[in-house]
mmCIF file of N, CA and C in Angstrom:
data_model
loop_
_atom_site.group_PDB
_atom_site.id
_atom_site.type_symbol
_atom_site.label_atom_id
_atom_site.label_comp_id
_atom_site.label_asym_id
_atom_site.label_seq_id
_atom_site.Cartn_x
_atom_site.Cartn_y
_atom_site.Cartn_z
ATOM 1 N N MET A 105 -12.835 178.297 72.587
ATOM 2 C CA MET A 105 -11.657 178.188 72.473
ATOM 3 C C MET A 105 -11.170 176.943 73.373
ATOM 4 N N SER A 106 -10.282 176.330 72.622
ATOM 5 C CA SER A 106 -9.525 175.601 73.479
ATOM 6 C C SER A 106 -7.854 175.832 73.946
ATOM 7 N N ALA A 107 -7.565 175.499 75.120
ATOM 8 C CA ALA A 107 -6.185 176.212 74.959
ATOM 9 C C ALA A 107 -5.174 174.616 74.985
ATOM 10 N N LYS A 108 -3.980 174.966 74.326
ATOM 11 C CA LYS A 108 -3.403 173.590 74.361
ATOM 12 C C LYS A 108 -2.455 173.552 75.553
ATOM 13 N N VAL A 109 -2.442 172.091 76.104
ATOM 14 C CA VAL A 109 -1.695 171.667 77.309
ATOM 15 C C VAL A 109 -0.873 171.138 76.738
ATOM 16 N N SER A 110 0.607 171.400 77.231
ATOM 17 C CA SER A 110 1.759 170.699 77.045
ATOM 18 C C SER A 110 1.811 169.349 77.972
ATOM 19 N N THR A 111 1.656 167.996 77.849
ATOM 20 C CA THR A 111 1.790 166.823 78.321
ATOM 21 C C THR A 111 3.684 166.452 78.680
ATOM 22 N N LYS A 112 4.137 167.436 77.938
ATOM 23 C CA LYS A 112 5.807 166.937 78.035
ATOM 24 C C LYS A 112 6.164 167.151 79.776
ATOM 25 N N ARG A 113 6.839 166.364 80.133
ATOM 26 C CA ARG A 113 7.410 166.849 81.579
ATOM 27 C C ARG A 113 8.659 166.943 81.846
ATOM 28 N N GLN A 114 9.382 168.139 82.166
ATOM 29 C CA GLN A 114 10.416 168.922 82.375
ATOM 30 C C GLN A 114 11.251 167.838 83.405
ATOM 31 N N PRO A 115 12.403 167.685 83.305
ATOM 32 C CA PRO A 115 13.298 166.897 84.152
ATOM 33 C C PRO A 115 12.952 167.875 85.317
ATOM 34 N N ARG A 116 13.195 166.973 86.631
ATOM 35 C CA ARG A 116 13.702 167.377 87.796
ATOM 36 C C ARG A 116 14.702 167.602 88.289
ATOM 37 N N SER A 117 16.002 166.782 87.851
ATOM 38 C CA SER A 117 17.042 167.246 88.351
ATOM 39 C C SER A 117 18.178 166.663 87.330
ATOM 40 N N ARG A 118 18.978 166.963 87.187
ATOM 41 C CA ARG A 118 20.248 166.569 86.182
ATOM 42 C C ARG A 118 20.420 165.118 85.938
ATOM 43 N N ASP A 119 20.067 164.331 86.522
ATOM 44 C CA ASP A 119 20.517 162.780 86.713
ATOM 45 C C ASP A 119 19.243 162.603 85.738
ATOM 46 N N GLU A 120 17.922 163.064 85.767
ATOM 47 C CA GLU A 120 16.679 162.425 84.928
ATOM 48 C C GLU A 120 17.060 163.230 83.415
ATOM 49 N N GLU A 121 18.255 164.509 83.096
ATOM 50 C CA GLU A 121 17.846 165.006 81.894
ATOM 51 C C GLU A 121 18.114 163.871 80.575
ATOM 52 N N ARG A 122 17.845 163.809 79.837
ATOM 53 C CA ARG A 122 18.020 162.846 78.429
ATOM 54 C C ARG A 122 19.031 163.333 77.963
ATOM 55 N N THR A 123 19.737 162.742 76.775
ATOM 56 C CA THR A 123 20.695 163.319 76.109
ATOM 57 C C THR A 123 20.423 162.527 74.607
ATOM 58 N N GLU A 124 20.972 163.173 73.587
ATOM 59 C CA GLU A 124 20.537 162.723 72.179
ATOM 60 C C GLU A 124 21.511 161.354 71.758
ATOM 61 N N PRO A 125 21.087 160.728 71.675
ATOM 62 C CA PRO A 125 22.131 159.615 70.918
ATOM 63 C C PRO A 125 23.248 159.659 70.037
ATOM 64 N N PRO A 126 24.281 159.191 70.250
ATOM 65 C CA PRO A 126 25.378 159.273 69.436
ATOM 66 C C PRO A 126 25.108 159.629 67.646
ATOM 67 N N SER A 127 25.404 160.092 66.884
ATOM 68 C CA SER A 127 25.501 160.457 65.636
ATOM 69 C C SER A 127 26.224 159.726 64.910
ATOM 70 N N GLU A 128 26.146 159.055 64.052
ATOM 71 C CA GLU A 128 26.958 158.161 63.182
ATOM 72 C C GLU A 128 27.957 158.613 62.822
ATOM 73 N N ASP A 129 28.935 160.107 62.684
ATOM 74 C CA ASP A 129 29.818 160.335 62.905
ATOM 75 C C ASP A 129 30.750 160.283 64.028
ATOM 76 N N ALA A 130 30.096 160.226 65.581
ATOM 77 C CA ALA A 130 30.719 160.185 66.314
ATOM 78 C C ALA A 130 31.757 159.007 66.535
ATOM 79 N N PRO A 131 32.710 159.446 67.308
ATOM 80 C CA PRO A 131 33.838 158.025 67.499
ATOM 81 C C PRO A 131 32.974 157.373 68.252
ATOM 82 N N ALA A 132 33.428 155.404 68.304
ATOM 83 C CA ALA A 132 33.277 154.893 69.137
ATOM 84 C C ALA A 132 33.467 154.829 70.578
ATOM 85 N N MET A 133 33.042 154.295 71.379
ATOM 86 C CA MET A 133 33.130 154.518 72.877
ATOM 87 C C MET A 133 34.193 153.682 73.398
ATOM 88 N N THR A 134 35.142 154.315 73.856
ATOM 89 C CA THR A 134 36.406 153.740 74.517
ATOM 90 C C THR A 134 36.041 153.282 76.087
ATOM 91 N N VAL A 135 37.181 152.498 76.225
ATOM 92 C CA VAL A 135 37.279 152.165 77.648
ATOM 93 C C VAL A 135 37.152 153.321 78.714
ATOM 94 N N MET A 136 37.488 154.561 78.089
ATOM 95 C CA MET A 136 37.824 155.588 79.117
ATOM 96 C C MET A 136 36.596 156.546 78.671
ATOM 97 N N SER A 137 35.492 156.862 79.488
ATOM 98 C CA SER A 137 34.601 158.066 78.975
ATOM 99 C C SER A 137 34.831 159.129 79.900
ATOM 100 N N GLU A 138 34.041 159.885 79.566
ATOM 101 C CA GLU A 138 33.975 161.135 80.009
ATOM 102 C C GLU A 138 34.646 161.703 81.541
ATOM 103 N N ARG A 139 34.069 160.455 82.544
ATOM 104 C CA ARG A 139 34.268 160.364 83.744
ATOM 105 C C ARG A 139 35.286 159.935 84.464
ATOM 106 N N GLY A 140 35.999 158.832 83.726
ATOM 107 C CA GLY A 140 36.755 158.167 83.934
ATOM 108 C C GLY A 140 36.762 156.569 83.503
ATOM 109 N N PRO A 141 38.005 155.922 83.691
ATOM 110 C CA PRO A 141 37.670 154.443 83.417
ATOM 111 C C PRO A 141 36.293 153.846 83.733
ATOM 112 N N SER A 142 35.911 152.921 83.094
ATOM 113 C CA SER A 142 34.548 152.201 83.398
ATOM 114 C C SER A 142 34.160 151.334 84.341
ATOM 115 N N ASN A 143 35.519 151.077 85.010
ATOM 116 C CA ASN A 143 35.210 150.106 86.314
ATOM 117 C C ASN A 143 35.420 151.171 87.831
ATOM 118 N N HIS A 144 35.539 152.628 87.473
ATOM 119 C CA HIS A 144 35.653 153.095 88.494
ATOM 120 C C HIS A 144 33.909 153.749 88.513
ATOM 121 N N ILE A 145 33.471 153.928 89.683
ATOM 122 C CA ILE A 145 32.223 154.324 90.325
ATOM 123 C C ILE A 145 32.926 155.466 91.205
ATOM 124 N N TYR A 146 32.139 156.649 91.130
ATOM 125 C CA TYR A 146 32.218 157.849 91.657
ATOM 126 C C TYR A 146 31.139 158.268 92.721
ATOM 127 N N VAL A 147 30.902 158.266 93.476
ATOM 128 C CA VAL A 147 29.884 157.990 94.748
ATOM 129 C C VAL A 147 29.932 159.933 94.891
ATOM 130 N N GLY A 148 28.640 159.915 95.227
ATOM 131 C CA GLY A 148 27.914 161.117 95.195
ATOM 132 C C GLY A 148 26.432 161.107 96.046
ATOM 133 N N LYS A 149 25.425 161.885 95.800
ATOM 134 C CA LYS A 149 24.463 161.877 96.491
ATOM 135 C C LYS A 149 23.372 161.094 96.200
ATOM 136 N N LYS A 150 23.402 160.054 95.201
ATOM 137 C CA LYS A 150 22.308 159.099 94.979
ATOM 138 C C LYS A 150 22.172 158.281 96.301
ATOM 139 N N PRO A 151 20.566 157.276 96.130
ATOM 140 C CA PRO A 151 20.987 156.354 96.941
ATOM 141 C C PRO A 151 22.141 155.295 96.817
ATOM 142 N N VAL A 152 22.351 154.801 98.658
ATOM 143 C CA VAL A 152 23.603 153.791 98.247
ATOM 144 C C VAL A 152 23.419 152.609 97.093
ATOM 145 N N MET A 153 22.037 152.029 97.315
ATOM 146 C CA MET A 153 21.785 150.802 96.423
ATOM 147 C C MET A 153 22.371 151.454 94.968
ATOM 148 N N SER A 154 21.860 152.715 94.399
ATOM 149 C CA SER A 154 21.916 152.706 93.016
ATOM 150 C C SER A 154 23.542 152.515 92.295
ATOM 151 N N TYR A 155 24.293 153.017 93.592
ATOM 152 C CA TYR A 155 25.839 152.587 93.362
ATOM 153 C C TYR A 155 26.291 151.265 93.551
ATOM 154 N N ALA A 156 25.527 150.493 94.292
ATOM 155 C CA ALA A 156 26.026 149.129 95.053
ATOM 156 C C ALA A 156 25.704 148.288 93.644
ATOM 157 N N MET A 157 24.449 148.621 92.903
ATOM 158 C CA MET A 157 24.008 147.892 92.006
ATOM 159 C C MET A 157 24.804 147.989 90.458
ATOM 160 N N SER A 158 25.321 149.572 90.608
ATOM 161 C CA SER A 158 26.030 149.786 89.279
ATOM 162 C C SER A 158 27.443 148.581 89.740
ATOM 163 N N ALA A 159 28.337 148.641 90.853
ATOM 164 C CA ALA A 159 29.213 148.111 91.131
ATOM 165 C C ALA A 159 29.531 146.440 91.232
ATOM 166 N N LEU A 160 28.369 146.201 91.143
ATOM 167 C CA LEU A 160 28.036 145.013 90.931
ATOM 168 C C LEU A 160 27.661 144.625 89.542
ATOM 169 N N ILE A 161 27.379 145.037 88.743
ATOM 170 C CA ILE A 161 27.500 144.768 87.499
ATOM 171 C C ILE A 161 28.478 145.327 86.618
ATOM 172 N N GLN A 162 29.505 146.212 87.017
ATOM 173 C CA GLN A 162 30.825 146.330 87.204
ATOM 174 C C GLN A 162 31.811 145.220 87.046
ATOM 175 N N LEU A 163 31.112 144.398 88.254
ATOM 176 C CA LEU A 163 32.355 143.390 88.895
ATOM 177 C C LEU A 163 31.914 141.924 87.928
ATOM 178 N N SER A 164 30.551 142.021 87.655
ATOM 179 C CA SER A 164 30.591 140.878 86.864
ATOM 180 C C SER A 164 30.867 140.946 85.518
ATOM 181 N N GLN A 165 31.300 142.245 85.026
ATOM 182 C CA GLN A 165 32.029 142.310 83.305
ATOM 183 C C GLN A 165 33.073 142.272 83.586
ATOM 184 N N ALA A 166 34.001 143.343 84.530
ATOM 185 C CA ALA A 166 35.241 143.230 84.524
ATOM 186 C C ALA A 166 36.019 142.750 85.731
ATOM 187 N N GLY A 167 35.467 142.159 86.766
ATOM 188 C CA GLY A 167 36.048 141.422 88.065
ATOM 189 C C GLY A 167 36.208 142.164 88.792
ATOM 190 N N GLU A 168 36.890 143.725 88.715
ATOM 191 C CA GLU A 168 37.054 144.570 89.669
ATOM 192 C C GLU A 168 36.258 145.865 89.498
ATOM 193 N N VAL A 169 36.083 146.385 90.460
ATOM 194 C CA VAL A 169 35.777 147.781 90.317
ATOM 195 C C VAL A 169 36.267 148.902 91.362
ATOM 196 N N ILE A 170 36.982 149.895 91.170
ATOM 197 C CA ILE A 170 37.241 150.783 92.319
ATOM 198 C C ILE A 170 35.909 152.002 92.910
ATOM 199 N N ILE A 171 35.284 152.110 93.900
ATOM 200 C CA ILE A 171 34.487 153.123 94.302
ATOM 201 C C ILE A 171 35.495 154.188 94.859
ATOM 202 N N LYS A 172 35.303 155.459 94.110
ATOM 203 C CA LYS A 172 36.086 156.733 94.563
ATOM 204 C C LYS A 172 34.996 157.795 95.519
ATOM 205 N N ALA A 173 35.130 158.160 96.302
ATOM 206 C CA ALA A 173 34.535 159.497 96.899
ATOM 207 C C ALA A 173 35.115 160.402 97.620
ATOM 208 N N ARG A 174 34.717 161.428 97.906
ATOM 209 C CA ARG A 174 35.271 162.540 98.285
ATOM 210 C C ARG A 174 34.377 163.021 99.605
ATOM 211 N N GLY A 175 35.162 163.755 100.775
ATOM 212 C CA GLY A 175 33.917 164.335 101.638
ATOM 213 C C GLY A 175 33.191 163.841 102.349
ATOM 214 N N MET A 176 32.085 164.534 102.278
ATOM 215 C CA MET A 176 30.868 163.797 103.094
ATOM 216 C C MET A 176 30.375 162.547 102.436
ATOM 217 N N ALA A 177 30.776 162.101 100.934
ATOM 218 C CA ALA A 177 30.459 161.084 100.342
ATOM 219 C C ALA A 177 31.551 159.804 100.665
ATOM 220 N N ILE A 178 32.143 159.755 101.857
ATOM 221 C CA ILE A 178 33.279 158.374 102.096
ATOM 222 C C ILE A 178 32.318 157.817 102.443
ATOM 223 N N SER A 179 31.635 158.138 103.626
ATOM 224 C CA SER A 179 30.759 156.850 104.252
ATOM 225 C C SER A 179 29.808 156.479 103.547
ATOM 226 N N ARG A 180 29.310 156.945 102.608
ATOM 227 C CA ARG A 180 28.368 156.511 101.499
ATOM 228 C C ARG A 180 29.157 155.519 100.948
ATOM 229 N N ALA A 181 30.348 155.541 100.398
ATOM 230 C CA ALA A 181 31.168 154.361 99.554
ATOM 231 C C ALA A 181 31.804 153.308 100.133
ATOM 232 N N VAL A 182 31.928 153.489 101.399
ATOM 233 C CA VAL A 182 32.254 152.491 102.369
ATOM 234 C C VAL A 182 30.755 151.386 102.726
ATOM 235 N N ASP A 183 29.882 151.942 102.685
ATOM 236 C CA ASP A 183 28.394 151.756 102.884
ATOM 237 C C ASP A 183 28.337 150.558 101.179
ATOM 238 N N VAL A 184 28.525 151.041 100.621
ATOM 239 C CA VAL A 184 28.585 150.743 98.844
ATOM 240 C C VAL A 184 29.299 149.482 99.227
ATOM 241 N N ALA A 185 30.822 149.633 99.411
ATOM 242 C CA ALA A 185 31.714 148.593 99.572
ATOM 243 C C ALA A 185 31.099 147.418 99.988
ATOM 244 N N GLU A 186 30.651 147.531 101.655
ATOM 245 C CA GLU A 186 29.809 146.914 102.616
ATOM 246 C C GLU A 186 28.798 145.932 101.951
ATOM 247 N N ILE A 187 28.203 146.718 101.302
ATOM 248 C CA ILE A 187 26.808 145.997 100.435
ATOM 249 C C ILE A 187 27.154 144.915 99.659
ATOM 250 N N VAL A 188 27.850 145.398 98.763
ATOM 251 C CA VAL A 188 28.685 144.641 97.830
ATOM 252 C C VAL A 188 29.342 143.257 98.085
ATOM 253 N N THR A 189 30.356 143.611 99.135
ATOM 254 C CA THR A 189 30.632 142.009 99.450
ATOM 255 C C THR A 189 30.256 141.224 100.263
ATOM 256 N N ARG A 190 29.065 141.826 101.454
ATOM 257 C CA ARG A 190 28.653 141.340 102.358
ATOM 258 C C ARG A 190 27.375 140.758 101.693
ATOM 259 N N ARG A 191 26.449 141.827 101.365
ATOM 260 C CA ARG A 191 24.888 141.579 101.253
ATOM 261 C C ARG A 191 24.449 140.908 99.746
ATOM 262 N N LEU A 192 25.286 141.878 98.743
ATOM 263 C CA LEU A 192 25.195 141.208 97.218
ATOM 264 C C LEU A 192 25.484 140.185 96.444
ATOM 265 N N GLY A 193 27.058 140.280 97.055
ATOM 266 C CA GLY A 193 27.827 139.099 96.465
ATOM 267 C C GLY A 193 28.060 137.667 97.324
ATOM 268 N N ASN A 194 27.464 137.921 98.231
ATOM 269 C CA ASN A 194 27.317 136.263 99.105
ATOM 270 C C ASN A 194 28.663 135.700 99.114
ATOM 271 N N GLY A 195 29.539 136.543 99.680
ATOM 272 C CA GLY A 195 30.959 136.326 99.693
ATOM 273 C C GLY A 195 32.026 136.006 98.669
ATOM 274 N N THR A 196 31.378 136.656 97.204
ATOM 275 C CA THR A 196 32.376 136.149 96.130
ATOM 276 C C THR A 196 33.343 137.273 95.913
ATOM 277 N N PHE A 197 33.020 138.360 96.391
ATOM 278 C CA PHE A 197 33.823 139.677 96.298
ATOM 279 C C PHE A 197 34.712 140.023 97.575
ATOM 280 N N ASN A 198 35.940 140.687 97.412
ATOM 281 C CA ASN A 198 36.643 140.832 98.789
ATOM 282 C C ASN A 198 37.092 142.155 98.856
ATOM 283 N N VAL A 199 37.243 143.235 99.681
ATOM 284 C CA VAL A 199 37.957 144.264 99.491
ATOM 285 C C VAL A 199 39.481 144.004 99.461
ATOM 286 N N LYS A 200 39.482 144.611 98.329
ATOM 287 C CA LYS A 200 41.448 143.840 98.048
ATOM 288 C C LYS A 200 42.348 145.124 98.146
ATOM 289 N N ASN A 201 42.016 146.325 98.353
ATOM 290 C CA ASN A 201 42.528 147.262 98.710
ATOM 291 C C ASN A 201 42.070 149.076 98.748
ATOM 292 N N ILE A 202 42.608 149.440 99.641
ATOM 293 C CA ILE A 202 41.846 150.939 100.291
ATOM 294 C C ILE A 202 43.034 151.996 99.970
ATOM 295 N N ASN A 203 42.846 153.062 99.431
ATOM 296 C CA ASN A 203 43.518 154.200 99.472
ATOM 297 C C ASN A 203 42.881 155.265 100.199
ATOM 298 N N ILE A 204 43.228 156.011 100.953
ATOM 299 C CA ILE A 204 43.426 157.428 101.356
ATOM 300 C C ILE A 204 44.059 158.576 101.106
ATOM 301 N N SER A 205 43.476 159.414 100.934
ATOM 302 C CA SER A 205 44.789 160.766 100.295
ATOM 303 C C SER A 205 43.736 162.252 100.803
ATOM 304 N N THR A 206 44.499 163.189 100.430
ATOM 305 C CA THR A 206 43.641 164.493 100.424
ATOM 306 C C THR A 206 44.213 165.327 99.521
ATOM 307 N N GLU A 207 42.654 165.840 98.749
ATOM 308 C CA GLU A 207 43.062 166.423 97.673
ATOM 309 C C GLU A 207 42.845 167.729 97.939
ATOM 310 N N GLN A 208 43.091 168.797 97.110
ATOM 311 C CA GLN A 208 43.398 170.037 97.239
ATOM 312 C C GLN A 208 42.659 170.955 96.170
ATOM 313 N N VAL A 209 41.107 171.284 96.622
ATOM 314 C CA VAL A 209 40.207 171.615 95.229
ATOM 315 C C VAL A 209 40.169 173.081 95.921
ATOM 316 N N LYS A 210 39.609 174.006 94.742
ATOM 317 C CA LYS A 210 39.444 175.493 94.698
ATOM 318 C C LYS A 210 37.914 175.594 95.222
ATOM 319 N N SER A 211 37.771 176.355 96.552
ATOM 320 C CA SER A 211 36.459 176.286 97.264
ATOM 321 C C SER A 211 35.601 177.441 96.085
ATOM 322 N N THR A 212 34.354 176.837 95.824
ATOM 323 C CA THR A 212 33.493 177.617 94.862
ATOM 324 C C THR A 212 33.090 178.850 95.569
ATOM 325 N N GLU A 213 32.882 179.135 96.978
ATOM 326 C CA GLU A 213 32.459 180.402 97.910
ATOM 327 C C GLU A 213 33.490 181.609 97.851
ATOM 328 N N THR A 214 34.876 180.755 98.359
ATOM 329 C CA THR A 214 35.937 181.880 98.657
ATOM 330 C C THR A 214 36.750 181.961 97.763
ATOM 331 N N GLY A 215 37.288 180.864 96.922
ATOM 332 C CA GLY A 215 37.748 180.537 95.558
ATOM 333 C C GLY A 215 39.371 180.464 96.113
ATOM 334 N N GLU A 216 39.297 180.263 97.660
ATOM 335 C CA GLU A 216 40.527 179.692 98.167
ATOM 336 C C GLU A 216 40.960 178.372 98.142
ATOM 337 N N MET A 217 41.906 177.776 97.856
ATOM 338 C CA MET A 217 42.371 176.381 97.917
ATOM 339 C C MET A 217 42.060 175.903 99.540
ATOM 340 N N ARG A 218 41.651 174.467 99.178
ATOM 341 C CA ARG A 218 41.182 173.811 100.578
ATOM 342 C C ARG A 218 41.434 172.383 100.598
ATOM 343 N N ASN A 219 41.373 171.905 101.655
ATOM 344 C CA ASN A 219 41.606 169.949 101.641
ATOM 345 C C ASN A 219 40.532 169.361 101.940
ATOM 346 N N VAL A 220 40.662 168.303 100.888
ATOM 347 C CA VAL A 220 39.231 167.641 100.847
ATOM 348 C C VAL A 220 39.765 166.032 101.294
ATOM 349 N N SER A 221 39.208 165.230 102.344
ATOM 350 C CA SER A 221 39.617 163.769 102.075
ATOM 351 C C SER A 221 38.855 162.881 100.916
ATOM 352 N N SER A 222 39.491 162.062 100.610
ATOM 353 C CA SER A 222 39.034 161.160 99.497
ATOM 354 C C SER A 222 39.454 160.031 99.526
ATOM 355 N N ILE A 223 38.607 158.966 99.285
ATOM 356 C CA ILE A 223 38.857 157.526 99.338
ATOM 357 C C ILE A 223 39.082 157.027 97.674
ATOM 358 N N GLU A 224 39.354 155.581 97.921
ATOM 359 C CA GLU A 224 39.328 154.765 96.451
ATOM 360 C C GLU A 224 39.337 153.212 96.934
ATOM 361 N N ILE A 225 38.375 152.490 97.138
ATOM 362 C CA ILE A 225 38.509 151.224 97.461
ATOM 363 C C ILE A 225 38.066 150.410 96.631
ATOM 364 N N LEU A 226 39.219 149.119 96.589
ATOM 365 C CA LEU A 226 39.417 148.424 95.180
ATOM 366 C C LEU A 226 38.513 147.030 95.677
ATOM 367 N N VAL A 227 37.455 146.498 94.781
ATOM 368 C CA VAL A 227 36.788 145.588 95.348
ATOM 369 C C VAL A 227 36.746 144.434 94.428
ATOM 370 N N GLY A 228 37.320 143.146 94.490
ATOM 371 C CA GLY A 228 37.449 142.365 93.373
ATOM 372 C C GLY A 228 37.401 141.084 94.114
ATOM 373 N N LYS A 229 37.095 139.847 93.145
ATOM 374 C CA LYS A 229 37.142 138.683 93.564
ATOM 375 C C LYS A 229 38.320 138.329 94.303
#
């Protein structure tokens, strides 16, 4: 008797999950996606260089990109902006504007409203 062994690898994280390609009936992709405008980069827990490369690609296509982050990811967003303007951009791109604010979000643990700092960094030519 031989046992059937599955060689299909399970995704390790949500980022590695694959989705089905859009069907022919699906509407065409517009500038506004599920996560927001195409020139916005939302910084989270991924490595800094992955966000920096995404920003560089967006800058080459659109000319401007907005790097957004909240809470503990703010320092990572600043790192992304610095890498894009100083290391990868070779002086081509500059920080045009920085907006800081406080957003109220509902806590998942207690259900209470709490204040979270946020930042938006506009990088362009």
